[in-house]
mmCIF file of N, CA and C in Angstrom:
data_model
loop_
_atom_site.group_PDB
_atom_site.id
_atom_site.type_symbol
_atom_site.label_atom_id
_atom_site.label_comp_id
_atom_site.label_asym_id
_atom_site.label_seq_id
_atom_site.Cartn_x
_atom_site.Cartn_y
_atom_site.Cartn_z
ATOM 1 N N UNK A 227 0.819 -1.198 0.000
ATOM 2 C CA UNK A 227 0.000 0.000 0.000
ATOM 3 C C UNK A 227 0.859 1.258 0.000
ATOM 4 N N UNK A 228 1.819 1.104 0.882
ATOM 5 C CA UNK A 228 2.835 2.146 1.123
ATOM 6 C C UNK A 228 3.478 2.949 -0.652
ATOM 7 N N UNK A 229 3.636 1.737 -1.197
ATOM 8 C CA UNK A 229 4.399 1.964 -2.884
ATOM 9 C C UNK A 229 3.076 2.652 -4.034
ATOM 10 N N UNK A 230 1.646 2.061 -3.554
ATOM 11 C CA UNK A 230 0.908 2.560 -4.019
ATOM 12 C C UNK A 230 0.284 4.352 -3.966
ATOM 13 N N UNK A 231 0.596 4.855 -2.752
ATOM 14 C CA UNK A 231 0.174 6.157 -2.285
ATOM 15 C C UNK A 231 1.292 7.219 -3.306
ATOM 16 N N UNK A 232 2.148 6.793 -3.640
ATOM 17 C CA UNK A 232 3.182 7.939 -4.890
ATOM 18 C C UNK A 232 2.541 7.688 -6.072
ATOM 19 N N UNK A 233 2.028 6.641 -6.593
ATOM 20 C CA UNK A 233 1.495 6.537 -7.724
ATOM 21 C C UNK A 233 0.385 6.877 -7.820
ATOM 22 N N UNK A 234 -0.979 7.151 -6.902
ATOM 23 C CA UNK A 234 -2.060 7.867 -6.696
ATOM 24 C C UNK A 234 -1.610 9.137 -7.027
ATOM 25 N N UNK A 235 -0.684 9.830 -6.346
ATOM 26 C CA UNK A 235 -0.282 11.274 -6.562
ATOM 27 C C UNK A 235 0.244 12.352 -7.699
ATOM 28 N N UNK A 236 0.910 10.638 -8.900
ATOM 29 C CA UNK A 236 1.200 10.737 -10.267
ATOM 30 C C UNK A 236 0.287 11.367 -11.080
ATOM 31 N N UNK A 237 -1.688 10.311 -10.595
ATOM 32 C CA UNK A 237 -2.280 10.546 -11.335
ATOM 33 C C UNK A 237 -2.984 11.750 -11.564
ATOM 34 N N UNK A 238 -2.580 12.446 -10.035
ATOM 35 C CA UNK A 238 -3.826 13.637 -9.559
ATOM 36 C C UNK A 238 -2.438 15.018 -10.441
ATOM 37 N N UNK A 239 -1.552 14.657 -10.687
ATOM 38 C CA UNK A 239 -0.894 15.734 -10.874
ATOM 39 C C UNK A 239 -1.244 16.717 -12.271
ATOM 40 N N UNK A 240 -1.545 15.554 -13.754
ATOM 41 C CA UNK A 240 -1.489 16.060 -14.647
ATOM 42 C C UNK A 240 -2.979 16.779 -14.484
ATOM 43 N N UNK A 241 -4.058 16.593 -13.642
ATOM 44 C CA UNK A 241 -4.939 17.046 -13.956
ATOM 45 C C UNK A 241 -4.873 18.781 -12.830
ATOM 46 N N UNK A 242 -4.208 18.718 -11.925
ATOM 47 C CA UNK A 242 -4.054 20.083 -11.346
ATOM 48 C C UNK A 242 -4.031 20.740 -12.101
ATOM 49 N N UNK A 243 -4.918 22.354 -11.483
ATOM 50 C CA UNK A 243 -4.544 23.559 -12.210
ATOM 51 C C UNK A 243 -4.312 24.381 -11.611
ATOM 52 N N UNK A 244 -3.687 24.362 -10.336
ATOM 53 C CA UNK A 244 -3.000 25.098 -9.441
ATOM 54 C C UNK A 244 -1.676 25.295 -10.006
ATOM 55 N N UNK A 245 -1.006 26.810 -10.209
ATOM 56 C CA UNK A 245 0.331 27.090 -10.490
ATOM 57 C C UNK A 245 0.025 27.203 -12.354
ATOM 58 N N UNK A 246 -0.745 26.798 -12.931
ATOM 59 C CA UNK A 246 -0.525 27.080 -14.015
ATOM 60 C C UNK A 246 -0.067 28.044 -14.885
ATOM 61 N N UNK A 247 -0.409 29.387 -14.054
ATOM 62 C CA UNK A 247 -0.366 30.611 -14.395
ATOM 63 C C UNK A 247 1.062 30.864 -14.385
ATOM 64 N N UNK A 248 1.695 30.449 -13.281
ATOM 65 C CA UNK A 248 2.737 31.025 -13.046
ATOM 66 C C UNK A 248 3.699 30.141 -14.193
ATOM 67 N N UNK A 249 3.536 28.768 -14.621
ATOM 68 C CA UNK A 249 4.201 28.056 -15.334
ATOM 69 C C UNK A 249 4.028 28.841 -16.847
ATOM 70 N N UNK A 250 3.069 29.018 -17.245
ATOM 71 C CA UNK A 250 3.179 29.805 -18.484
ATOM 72 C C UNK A 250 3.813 31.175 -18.449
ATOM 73 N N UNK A 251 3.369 32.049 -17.112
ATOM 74 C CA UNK A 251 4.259 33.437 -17.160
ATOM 75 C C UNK A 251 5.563 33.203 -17.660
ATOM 76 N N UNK A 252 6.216 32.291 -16.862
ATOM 77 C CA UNK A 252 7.584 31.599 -17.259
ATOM 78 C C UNK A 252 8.283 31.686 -18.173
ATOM 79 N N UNK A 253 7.021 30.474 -19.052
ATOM 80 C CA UNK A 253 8.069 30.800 -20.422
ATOM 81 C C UNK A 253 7.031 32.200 -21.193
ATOM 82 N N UNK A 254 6.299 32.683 -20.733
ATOM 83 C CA UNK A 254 5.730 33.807 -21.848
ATOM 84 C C UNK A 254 6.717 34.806 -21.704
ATOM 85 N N UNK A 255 6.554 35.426 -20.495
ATOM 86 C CA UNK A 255 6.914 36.832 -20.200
ATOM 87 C C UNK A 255 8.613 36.672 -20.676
ATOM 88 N N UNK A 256 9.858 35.544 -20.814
ATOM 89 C CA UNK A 256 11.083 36.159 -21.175
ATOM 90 C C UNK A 256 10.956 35.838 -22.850
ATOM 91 N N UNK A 257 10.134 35.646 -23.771
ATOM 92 C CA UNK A 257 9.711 35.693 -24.796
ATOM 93 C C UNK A 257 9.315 37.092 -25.006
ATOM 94 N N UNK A 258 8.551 37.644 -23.959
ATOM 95 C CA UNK A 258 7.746 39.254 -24.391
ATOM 96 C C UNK A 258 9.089 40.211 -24.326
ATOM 97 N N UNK A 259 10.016 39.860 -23.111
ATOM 98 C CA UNK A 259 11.239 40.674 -23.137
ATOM 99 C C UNK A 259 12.081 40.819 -24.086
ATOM 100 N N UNK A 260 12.161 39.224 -24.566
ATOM 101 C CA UNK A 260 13.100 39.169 -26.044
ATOM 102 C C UNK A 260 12.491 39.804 -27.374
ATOM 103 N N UNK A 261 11.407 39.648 -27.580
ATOM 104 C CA UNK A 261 10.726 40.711 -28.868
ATOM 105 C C UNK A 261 10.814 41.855 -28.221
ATOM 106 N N UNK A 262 10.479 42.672 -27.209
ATOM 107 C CA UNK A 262 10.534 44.296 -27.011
ATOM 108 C C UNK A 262 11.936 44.351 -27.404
ATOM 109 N N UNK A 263 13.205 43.352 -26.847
ATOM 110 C CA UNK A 263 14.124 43.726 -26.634
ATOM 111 C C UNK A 263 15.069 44.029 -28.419
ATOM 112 N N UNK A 264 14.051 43.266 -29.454
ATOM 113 C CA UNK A 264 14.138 42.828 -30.451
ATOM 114 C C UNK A 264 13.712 44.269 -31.359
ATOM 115 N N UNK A 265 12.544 44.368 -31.205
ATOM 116 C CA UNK A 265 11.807 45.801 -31.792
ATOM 117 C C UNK A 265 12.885 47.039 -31.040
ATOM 118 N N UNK A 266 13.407 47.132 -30.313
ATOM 119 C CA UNK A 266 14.292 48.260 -29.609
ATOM 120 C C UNK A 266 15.493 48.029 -30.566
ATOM 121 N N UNK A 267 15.669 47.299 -30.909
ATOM 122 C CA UNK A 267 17.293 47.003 -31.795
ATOM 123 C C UNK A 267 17.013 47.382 -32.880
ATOM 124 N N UNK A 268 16.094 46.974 -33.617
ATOM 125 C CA UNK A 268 15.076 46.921 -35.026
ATOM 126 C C UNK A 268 15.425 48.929 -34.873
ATOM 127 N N UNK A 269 14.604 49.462 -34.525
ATOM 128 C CA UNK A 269 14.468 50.544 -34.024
ATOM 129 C C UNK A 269 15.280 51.640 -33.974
ATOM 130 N N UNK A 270 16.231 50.967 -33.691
ATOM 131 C CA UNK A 270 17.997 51.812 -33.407
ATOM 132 C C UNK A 270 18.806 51.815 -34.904
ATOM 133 N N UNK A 271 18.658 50.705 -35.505
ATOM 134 C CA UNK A 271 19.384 50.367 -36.793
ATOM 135 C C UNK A 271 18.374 51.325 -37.609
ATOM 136 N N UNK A 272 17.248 51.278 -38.248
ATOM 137 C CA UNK A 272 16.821 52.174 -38.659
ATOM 138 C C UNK A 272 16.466 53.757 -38.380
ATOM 139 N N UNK A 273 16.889 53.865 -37.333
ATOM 140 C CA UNK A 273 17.042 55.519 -37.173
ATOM 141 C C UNK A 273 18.442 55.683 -37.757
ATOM 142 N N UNK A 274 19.647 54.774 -36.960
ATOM 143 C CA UNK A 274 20.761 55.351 -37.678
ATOM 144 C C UNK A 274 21.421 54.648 -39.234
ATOM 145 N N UNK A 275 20.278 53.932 -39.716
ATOM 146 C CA UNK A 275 20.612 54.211 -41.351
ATOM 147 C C UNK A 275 20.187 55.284 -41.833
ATOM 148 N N UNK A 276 18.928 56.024 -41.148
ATOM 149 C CA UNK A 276 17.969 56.851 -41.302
ATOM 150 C C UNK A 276 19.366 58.517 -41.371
ATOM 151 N N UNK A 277 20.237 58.251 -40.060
ATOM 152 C CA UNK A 277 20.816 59.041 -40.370
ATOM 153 C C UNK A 277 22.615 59.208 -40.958
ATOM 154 N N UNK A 278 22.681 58.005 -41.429
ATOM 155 C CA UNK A 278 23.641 57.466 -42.193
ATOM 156 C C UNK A 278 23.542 58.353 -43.287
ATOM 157 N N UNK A 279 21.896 57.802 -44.646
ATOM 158 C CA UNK A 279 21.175 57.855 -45.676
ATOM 159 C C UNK A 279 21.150 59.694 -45.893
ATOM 160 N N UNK A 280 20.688 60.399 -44.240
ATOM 161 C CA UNK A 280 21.024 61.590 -44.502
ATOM 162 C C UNK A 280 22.202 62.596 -44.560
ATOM 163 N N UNK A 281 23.338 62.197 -43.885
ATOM 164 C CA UNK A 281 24.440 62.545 -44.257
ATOM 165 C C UNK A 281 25.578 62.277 -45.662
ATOM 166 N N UNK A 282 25.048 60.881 -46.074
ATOM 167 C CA UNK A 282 25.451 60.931 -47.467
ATOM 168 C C UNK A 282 24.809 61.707 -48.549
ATOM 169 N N UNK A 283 22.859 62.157 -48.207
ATOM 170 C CA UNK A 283 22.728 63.046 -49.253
ATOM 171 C C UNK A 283 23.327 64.434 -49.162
ATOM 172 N N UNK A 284 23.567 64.761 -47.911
ATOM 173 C CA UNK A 284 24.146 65.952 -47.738
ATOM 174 C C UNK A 284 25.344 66.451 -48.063
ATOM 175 N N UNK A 285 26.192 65.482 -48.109
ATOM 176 C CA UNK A 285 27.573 65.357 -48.799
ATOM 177 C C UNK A 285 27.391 64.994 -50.474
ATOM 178 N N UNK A 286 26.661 64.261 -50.581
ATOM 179 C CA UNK A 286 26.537 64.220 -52.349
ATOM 180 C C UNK A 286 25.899 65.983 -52.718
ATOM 181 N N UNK A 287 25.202 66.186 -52.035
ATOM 182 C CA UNK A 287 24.802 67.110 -52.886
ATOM 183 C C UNK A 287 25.534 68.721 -52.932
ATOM 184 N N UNK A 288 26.550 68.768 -51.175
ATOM 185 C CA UNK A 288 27.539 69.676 -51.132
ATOM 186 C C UNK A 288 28.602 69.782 -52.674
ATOM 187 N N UNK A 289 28.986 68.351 -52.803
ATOM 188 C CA UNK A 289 29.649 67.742 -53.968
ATOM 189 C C UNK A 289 29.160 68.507 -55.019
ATOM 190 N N UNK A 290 27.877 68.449 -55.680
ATOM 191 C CA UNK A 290 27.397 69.098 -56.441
ATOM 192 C C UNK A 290 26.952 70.175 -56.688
ATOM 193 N N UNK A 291 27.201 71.101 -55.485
ATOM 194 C CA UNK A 291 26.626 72.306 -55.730
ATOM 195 C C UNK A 291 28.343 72.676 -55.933
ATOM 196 N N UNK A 292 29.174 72.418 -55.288
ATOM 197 C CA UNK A 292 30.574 72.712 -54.941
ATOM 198 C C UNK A 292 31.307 72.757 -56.924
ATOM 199 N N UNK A 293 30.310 71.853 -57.467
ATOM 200 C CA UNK A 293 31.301 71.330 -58.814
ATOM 201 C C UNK A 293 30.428 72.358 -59.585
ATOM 202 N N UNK A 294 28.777 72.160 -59.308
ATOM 203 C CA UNK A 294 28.458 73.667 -60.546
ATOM 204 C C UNK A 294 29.255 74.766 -59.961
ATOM 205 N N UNK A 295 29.597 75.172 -59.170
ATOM 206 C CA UNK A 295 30.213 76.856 -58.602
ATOM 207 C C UNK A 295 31.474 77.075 -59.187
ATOM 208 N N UNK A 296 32.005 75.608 -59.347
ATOM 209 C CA UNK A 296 33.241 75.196 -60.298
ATOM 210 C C UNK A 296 34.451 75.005 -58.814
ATOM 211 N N UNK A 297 34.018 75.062 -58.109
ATOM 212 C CA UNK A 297 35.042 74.648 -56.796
ATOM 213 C C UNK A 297 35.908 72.599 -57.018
ATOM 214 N N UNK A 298 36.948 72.622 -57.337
ATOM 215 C CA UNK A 298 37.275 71.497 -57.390
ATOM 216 C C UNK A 298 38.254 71.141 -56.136
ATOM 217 N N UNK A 299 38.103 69.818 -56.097
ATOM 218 C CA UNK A 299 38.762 69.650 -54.325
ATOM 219 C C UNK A 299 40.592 69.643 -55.067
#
């Protein structure tokens, strides 16, 4: 009887729904951290291609105003 009372306890386990919540927070919430943390990176790279994209037009077009004026480097 003694060997039998752990295996009663096997069966009652899968059906608990005590703690569930906290077992999914688990794995949800460092999933939600890794996409914010994901969209924040995303985010950063396109501002500074954003201002990459604008300093090369600004220099191409110094270039060109510099060459109609007839200024050569």
């Amino acid at each position: 009887m003694r060997l039998c009372r752990p295996l009663l306890r096997l069966r009652v386990l899968p059906r608990a729904e005590g703690g569930n919540v906290a077992m999914i927070a688990a794995f949800v919430v460092p999933c939600i951290i890794a996409m914010a943390g994901i969209a924040i990176d995303l985010q950063n790279t396109v501002r500074q291609k954003s201002k990459v994209q604008a300093a090369l037009d600004s220099a191409v077009l110094a270039g060109a105003l510099g060459r109609q004026a007839g200024n050569t480097p």
